[in-house]
Coordinates of C-alpha atoms in Angstrom, one line a residue:
M1 CA -22.7 -3.9 22.6
D2 CA -21.9 -7.0 20.4
F3 CA -18.5 -7.6 18.7
A4 CA -19.5 -6.3 15.3
A5 CA -21.0 -3.1 16.7
R6 CA -17.9 -2.5 18.8
L7 CA -15.7 -2.9 15.8
T8 CA -17.8 -0.5 13.8
Q9 CA -17.6 2.0 16.6
L10 CA -13.8 1.7 16.6
R11 CA -13.5 2.0 12.8
H12 CA -15.7 5.1 12.7
D13 CA -13.6 6.7 15.4
L14 CA -10.4 6.1 13.4
H15 CA -12.1 7.3 10.2
R16 CA -13.2 10.6 11.9
H17 CA -9.6 11.3 12.9
P18 CA -7.3 10.4 10.0
E19 CA -3.6 11.2 10.1
L20 CA -1.0 11.3 7.4
G21 CA 2.1 9.0 7.2
L22 CA 4.6 9.3 10.0
A23 CA 2.2 11.7 11.8
E24 CA -0.2 9.0 13.1
T25 CA 0.1 10.2 16.7
R26 CA -3.5 9.8 17.8
T27 CA -4.0 6.7 15.7
K28 CA -1.0 4.9 17.3
A29 CA -2.3 5.9 20.8
V30 CA -5.7 4.4 20.0
V31 CA -4.2 1.2 18.7
A32 CA -1.7 0.8 21.6
A33 CA -4.4 1.4 24.2
H34 CA -6.7 -1.1 22.6
L35 CA -4.0 -3.8 22.6
R36 CA -3.1 -3.0 26.2
D37 CA -6.8 -3.3 27.2
L38 CA -6.7 -6.8 25.8
G39 CA -3.7 -7.7 27.9
I40 CA -1.3 -7.8 24.9
E41 CA 2.3 -6.8 25.2
V42 CA 2.8 -3.5 23.4
H43 CA 5.9 -1.8 22.0
E44 CA 5.8 1.6 20.4
G45 CA 8.3 3.1 17.9
A46 CA 7.8 4.1 14.2
G47 CA 4.7 1.9 14.4
V48 CA 2.9 -0.1 17.1
V49 CA 3.8 -3.8 17.8
G50 CA 1.6 -6.1 19.8
V51 CA 3.0 -9.5 20.9
L52 CA 0.6 -12.3 22.0
R53 CA 2.1 -15.6 23.2
A54 CA 0.3 -18.8 23.9
G55 CA 1.6 -22.2 24.9
S56 CA 5.3 -22.9 24.5
G57 CA 5.7 -23.2 20.8
N58 CA 8.6 -21.3 19.1
R59 CA 6.9 -20.5 15.8
A60 CA 5.8 -16.9 15.2
I61 CA 3.8 -15.2 12.5
G62 CA 3.4 -11.5 11.8
L63 CA 0.1 -9.9 10.8
R64 CA 0.4 -6.4 9.4
A65 CA -2.1 -3.5 9.1
D66 CA -1.4 0.0 7.7
M67 CA -2.4 3.1 9.6
D68 CA -2.0 6.2 7.5
A69 CA -4.6 8.3 5.6
L70 CA -4.4 10.4 2.5
P71 CA -4.3 14.1 1.7
I72 CA -7.8 14.0 0.1
T73 CA -10.9 16.0 1.0
E74 CA -13.8 13.6 1.8
T75 CA -17.1 14.1 -0.1
T76 CA -19.2 11.4 1.6
S77 CA -22.2 12.3 3.7
H78 CA -22.2 9.5 6.3
D79 CA -22.1 10.2 10.0
H80 CA -18.4 9.3 10.5
V81 CA -17.0 11.7 8.0
S82 CA -13.4 13.0 8.5
T83 CA -13.1 15.9 10.9
T84 CA -9.6 16.8 9.6
P85 CA -9.8 19.1 6.6
G86 CA -8.1 17.8 3.6
V87 CA -7.3 14.4 5.1
M88 CA -9.4 11.1 4.8
H89 CA -9.1 7.4 5.0
A90 CA -9.7 6.9 1.3
C91 CA -7.9 3.6 1.1
G92 CA -9.5 1.7 4.0
H93 CA -6.6 1.6 6.4
D94 CA -9.1 2.4 9.2
G95 CA -10.8 -0.9 8.4
H96 CA -7.5 -2.8 8.1
M97 CA -6.5 -1.6 11.6
T98 CA -9.9 -2.5 13.0
M99 CA -10.0 -6.0 11.5
L100 CA -6.6 -6.7 13.0
L101 CA -7.6 -5.3 16.4
G102 CA -10.7 -7.5 16.2
A103 CA -8.6 -10.5 15.5
A104 CA -6.3 -9.6 18.5
E105 CA -9.4 -9.6 20.7
E106 CA -10.5 -13.0 19.5
L107 CA -7.1 -14.6 19.7
A108 CA -6.3 -13.1 23.2
R109 CA -9.6 -14.4 24.5
A110 CA -9.3 -17.9 23.0
A111 CA -5.5 -18.4 23.3
D112 CA -6.0 -21.7 21.5
F113 CA -2.8 -21.6 19.5
D114 CA 0.8 -22.6 20.4
G115 CA 3.3 -20.0 19.4
T116 CA 3.5 -16.2 19.0
V117 CA 1.4 -13.7 17.0
V118 CA 3.1 -10.4 16.3
F119 CA 0.6 -7.6 15.3
L120 CA 2.4 -5.1 13.2
F121 CA 0.6 -1.7 12.9
Q122 CA 2.6 0.1 10.3
P123 CA 2.8 3.9 9.5
A124 CA 3.3 5.6 6.1
E125 CA 2.3 2.9 3.7
E126 CA 1.1 5.4 1.1
H127 CA 4.6 6.8 0.5
G128 CA 6.5 3.6 0.9
L129 CA 8.3 4.7 4.0
G130 CA 6.6 2.9 6.8
A131 CA 7.7 -0.7 6.4
R132 CA 11.3 0.4 6.0
A133 CA 11.1 2.6 9.0
M134 CA 10.0 -0.3 11.2
I135 CA 12.5 -2.7 9.6
D136 CA 15.3 -0.1 10.0
E137 CA 14.3 0.3 13.6
G138 CA 14.9 -3.4 14.1
V139 CA 11.4 -4.8 14.4
L140 CA 12.3 -8.1 12.7
E141 CA 15.3 -8.6 15.0
R142 CA 13.4 -7.7 18.2
F143 CA 10.4 -9.8 17.2
P144 CA 11.5 -12.6 14.9
I145 CA 8.7 -14.1 12.8
D146 CA 8.7 -17.1 10.5
E147 CA 6.0 -15.6 8.1
V148 CA 4.2 -12.3 7.6
Y149 CA 0.8 -11.5 6.1
A150 CA -1.2 -8.4 5.1
I151 CA -4.8 -7.8 3.9
H152 CA -6.0 -5.0 1.6
N153 CA -9.6 -4.4 0.9
L154 CA -10.8 -4.5 -2.7
P155 CA -13.7 -2.3 -3.7
G156 CA -16.0 -3.8 -6.3
A157 CA -15.2 -7.4 -5.3
P158 CA -17.9 -9.4 -3.5
L159 CA -17.9 -8.9 0.3
G160 CA -15.3 -11.1 2.0
H161 CA -14.1 -12.7 -1.2
V162 CA -10.4 -13.5 -0.7
S163 CA -7.9 -13.5 -3.6
T164 CA -4.2 -13.9 -3.8
R165 CA -1.5 -15.7 -5.8
P166 CA 2.0 -17.1 -5.3
G167 CA 4.8 -15.0 -6.8
L168 CA 4.2 -11.4 -7.9
I169 CA 1.1 -9.8 -6.4
C170 CA 1.8 -6.1 -6.6
N171 CA 4.0 -4.0 -9.0
S172 CA 7.0 -1.9 -8.0
E173 CA 6.8 1.9 -8.2
T174 CA 9.6 4.1 -9.3
L175 CA 9.3 7.9 -9.2
F176 CA 11.0 9.9 -11.9
Q177 CA 11.8 13.5 -12.6
I178 CA 13.1 14.9 -15.8
D179 CA 14.5 18.5 -15.8
I180 CA 14.8 20.3 -19.1
T181 CA 16.8 23.5 -19.6
G182 CA 16.4 25.2 -22.9
Q183 CA 16.2 28.9 -23.9
G184 CA 13.0 30.8 -23.2
G185 CA 12.0 34.0 -24.8
H186 CA 9.1 36.0 -26.3
A187 CA 6.1 34.0 -27.4
S188 CA 6.0 35.9 -30.7
M189 CA 9.6 34.9 -31.6
P190 CA 10.1 31.1 -30.9
Q191 CA 12.9 30.9 -33.4
A192 CA 15.1 32.9 -31.0
G193 CA 15.4 30.1 -28.5
V194 CA 14.4 26.5 -27.7
D195 CA 11.4 26.5 -25.5
A196 CA 11.4 23.7 -23.0
I197 CA 7.6 23.1 -23.2
T198 CA 7.8 21.8 -26.8
V199 CA 10.7 19.5 -25.9
G200 CA 8.9 18.3 -22.8
A201 CA 5.8 17.5 -24.8
E202 CA 7.8 15.5 -27.3
M203 CA 9.3 13.5 -24.3
V204 CA 5.9 12.8 -22.9
T205 CA 4.8 11.2 -26.1
A206 CA 8.0 9.4 -26.7
L207 CA 8.1 7.9 -23.2
Q208 CA 4.9 5.9 -24.0
T209 CA 6.8 3.9 -26.6
V210 CA 8.8 2.2 -23.9
V211 CA 5.8 0.1 -22.8
A212 CA 4.2 0.0 -26.3
R213 CA 7.3 -1.0 -28.3
K214 CA 10.3 -2.0 -26.1
L215 CA 8.7 -4.4 -23.6
A216 CA 6.8 -7.6 -24.1
P217 CA 3.1 -7.0 -24.6
A218 CA 2.2 -8.9 -21.3
S219 CA 4.8 -7.1 -19.2
G220 CA 2.1 -5.3 -17.1
A221 CA 4.3 -2.2 -17.0
V222 CA 2.8 1.3 -16.8
I223 CA 4.5 4.7 -17.3
S224 CA 2.6 7.8 -16.2
V225 CA 3.7 11.4 -16.5
T226 CA 1.6 13.1 -13.8
E227 CA 3.1 16.6 -13.6
F228 CA 4.3 19.0 -16.3
L229 CA 5.8 22.2 -14.7
T230 CA 7.3 25.2 -16.5
D231 CA 8.4 28.7 -15.9
G232 CA 6.4 30.1 -18.8
Q233 CA 3.7 32.8 -18.8
R234 CA 1.0 33.8 -21.3
N235 CA 3.5 35.5 -23.6
V236 CA 6.7 34.0 -22.3
L237 CA 8.1 30.8 -23.7
P238 CA 9.6 28.7 -20.8
G239 CA 13.3 28.1 -20.6
H240 CA 12.8 25.3 -18.0
A241 CA 10.4 22.4 -17.7
T242 CA 10.1 19.5 -15.3
L243 CA 8.3 16.3 -15.9
K244 CA 7.4 14.1 -12.9
G245 CA 5.6 10.8 -12.6
D246 CA 6.1 7.2 -11.9
F247 CA 6.4 3.8 -13.6
R248 CA 5.2 0.4 -12.4
A249 CA 6.9 -2.9 -13.2
R250 CA 6.3 -6.6 -12.4
A251 CA 9.9 -7.7 -12.4
P252 CA 13.3 -6.2 -11.4
Q253 CA 14.7 -6.8 -14.8
D254 CA 11.8 -4.8 -16.4
R255 CA 12.3 -2.1 -13.9
A256 CA 15.9 -1.8 -14.9
E257 CA 15.1 -1.8 -18.6
I258 CA 12.4 0.8 -18.3
Q259 CA 14.8 3.1 -16.5
R260 CA 17.4 2.6 -19.1
F261 CA 15.0 3.2 -22.0
M262 CA 13.5 6.3 -20.4
E263 CA 16.9 7.9 -19.8
Q264 CA 17.9 7.0 -23.4
I265 CA 14.7 8.7 -24.8
A266 CA 15.0 11.8 -22.6
R267 CA 18.7 12.3 -23.5
G268 CA 18.0 11.6 -27.2
V269 CA 15.1 14.1 -27.5
A270 CA 17.2 16.7 -25.6
A271 CA 20.2 16.2 -27.9
A272 CA 17.9 16.5 -31.0
H273 CA 16.8 20.0 -29.7
G274 CA 20.1 21.2 -28.3
V275 CA 18.9 21.5 -24.7
R276 CA 20.2 20.1 -21.4
V277 CA 18.4 17.4 -19.4
A278 CA 18.8 15.8 -16.0
V279 CA 17.0 12.5 -15.2
D280 CA 16.5 11.1 -11.7
F281 CA 14.8 7.9 -10.5
D282 CA 13.7 6.7 -7.0
T283 CA 12.3 3.2 -6.5
Q284 CA 10.2 3.5 -3.4
F285 CA 8.2 0.3 -3.7
V286 CA 9.8 -2.9 -4.9
E287 CA 7.7 -5.7 -6.3
T288 CA 5.6 -7.6 -3.7
M289 CA 6.3 -11.3 -3.9
N290 CA 4.2 -13.9 -2.2
A291 CA 5.8 -17.2 -1.0
P292 CA 4.0 -20.4 -2.2
E293 CA 3.1 -22.0 1.1
P294 CA 1.8 -18.8 2.8
A295 CA -0.3 -18.1 -0.3
Q296 CA -1.8 -21.6 0.0
A297 CA -2.4 -21.1 3.7
V298 CA -4.4 -17.9 3.0
C299 CA -6.8 -19.9 0.8
R300 CA -7.1 -22.7 3.4
A301 CA -7.8 -20.2 6.2
A302 CA -10.3 -18.3 4.0
R303 CA -12.3 -21.5 3.3
A304 CA -12.1 -22.5 7.0
A305 CA -13.7 -19.1 7.8
G306 CA -16.5 -19.8 5.4
L307 CA -15.2 -17.5 2.6
E308 CA -14.7 -18.0 -1.1
A309 CA -11.0 -17.9 -2.1
E310 CA -9.2 -17.5 -5.4
G311 CA -5.6 -18.7 -5.3
N312 CA -4.3 -17.5 -8.7
R313 CA -5.7 -14.0 -9.3
E314 CA -4.1 -11.5 -11.7
P315 CA -1.4 -9.4 -10.1
M316 CA -2.5 -5.9 -9.0
S317 CA -1.0 -2.9 -10.8
F318 CA -0.7 -0.8 -7.6
S319 CA 2.3 -1.0 -5.3
E320 CA 2.6 -2.0 -1.6
D321 CA 5.4 -1.3 0.8
F322 CA 4.5 -4.5 2.5
A323 CA 7.0 -5.8 -0.1
H324 CA 9.8 -4.8 2.2
F325 CA 8.6 -7.3 4.8
T326 CA 8.3 -10.1 2.2
V327 CA 11.9 -9.4 1.0
A328 CA 13.0 -10.2 4.6
V329 CA 10.5 -12.9 5.6
P330 CA 8.3 -15.3 3.5
G331 CA 4.8 -14.0 3.4
C332 CA 1.5 -13.3 1.6
F333 CA -0.4 -10.2 0.6
L334 CA -4.1 -10.8 -0.1
L335 CA -7.1 -8.9 -1.3
M336 CA -10.5 -9.1 0.5
G337 CA -13.7 -7.9 -1.3
N338 CA -15.2 -4.7 0.1
G339 CA -18.6 -5.0 -1.6
T340 CA -20.1 -4.2 -5.0
E341 CA -22.4 -1.3 -4.3
G342 CA -22.3 2.4 -3.3
A343 CA -19.3 3.9 -1.5
H344 CA -17.9 0.3 -0.9
A345 CA -17.4 -0.1 -4.6
Q346 CA -15.8 3.3 -5.3
P347 CA -12.2 3.1 -6.3
L348 CA -9.4 3.3 -3.7
H349 CA -8.4 6.9 -3.1
A350 CA -11.7 8.2 -4.4
T351 CA -13.2 11.1 -2.4
D352 CA -16.5 9.2 -1.9
Y353 CA -15.0 5.8 -1.0
D354 CA -15.7 4.2 2.4
F355 CA -14.7 0.9 4.0
N356 CA -17.5 -1.6 4.5
D357 CA -18.3 -2.1 8.1
A358 CA -19.8 -5.5 7.3
L359 CA -16.3 -6.7 6.4
L360 CA -14.9 -6.0 9.9
P361 CA -16.0 -9.2 11.7
I362 CA -15.3 -11.2 8.5
G363 CA -11.7 -9.9 8.4
A364 CA -11.2 -10.5 12.1
A365 CA -12.5 -14.1 11.8
F366 CA -10.2 -14.7 8.8
W367 CA -7.1 -13.5 10.7
A368 CA -8.0 -15.8 13.6
A369 CA -8.4 -18.7 11.2
L370 CA -5.1 -18.0 9.6
V371 CA -3.3 -18.0 12.9
R372 CA -4.9 -21.4 13.7
D373 CA -3.7 -22.7 10.4
R374 CA -0.1 -21.5 10.8
L375 CA 0.4 -22.2 14.5
P376 CA -0.3 -25.6 16.1
Q377 CA -3.3 -26.0 18.3
R378 CA -2.6 -26.0 22.0
K379 CA -2.7 -29.5 23.6
D380 CA -3.2 -28.3 27.2

């Protein structure tokens, strides 16, 4: 079986057996076994770390792939559909792992670089917990690296097209919860209390003015109320309501301002109606920032691998917990086109999305080219 076919077989196996964040038991075992079969030093903890040394150089780079799936029911009809009800690889992490394992095979076979490659297979990216879990466990102290890199596939972009940028590449994400306590009552007598649903509805509308009127037009911020929960019934006005959602920002100062304005609006609307309110925020993903030299190296490596590369793309509105690695170590997050047709062009997290198997050897070759760009060639 040739290289591309073996990668496809591996990816399909990972796709059939998806696991949610911090529960990637089988996935970790498959990854670790594959690395060991290649003769690569393996360490298991929150994630899986592979260490490949060649020559005597003291430079080291980290290459990261995420492992977790999503709580989504797959609706595709291909022959590698998820066998776990309600769970699927709807973001392509099965492909990310496979590309990196393919690169590990190529690099272990050639060993034509001088230094160390640290393969970082990270759990729980989707909820922003995995990178911190590995860092808190001491992965960067145990396996020091000079730079760190990560790939995410991009549906709808031409196959293998690489794009990145120096500076901000992905937004932060802050979760919020607003709890409203009013006075419920009979639906036929609203004047007897202050129903929380009316107050909550006013808050939902008012919160949209933060982006529209309080931030610069090009801020790139987004506020989304995603849940509206009450204790009302068909003839019972609710006394309690909870709004949940998230906001995205492109700069720490915008993140702080959005939080301040949201709390100001929530408390102001609550005061106007005479109800109590509690507001909580939790920033799980900080902004992902690419260092200039790693971003340039990504474009060089892409072209060396025969790929088109764009070095100043627009930032992505989604968030990435790879950001926690780039806070600690200079690095670069890049996008790689997943194709423009069918399931390969469906949005990330769609029930009918699928990673493009044709991208597997392309991604593996890119990773190998990047290592050869960042680590000197062996002289012996």
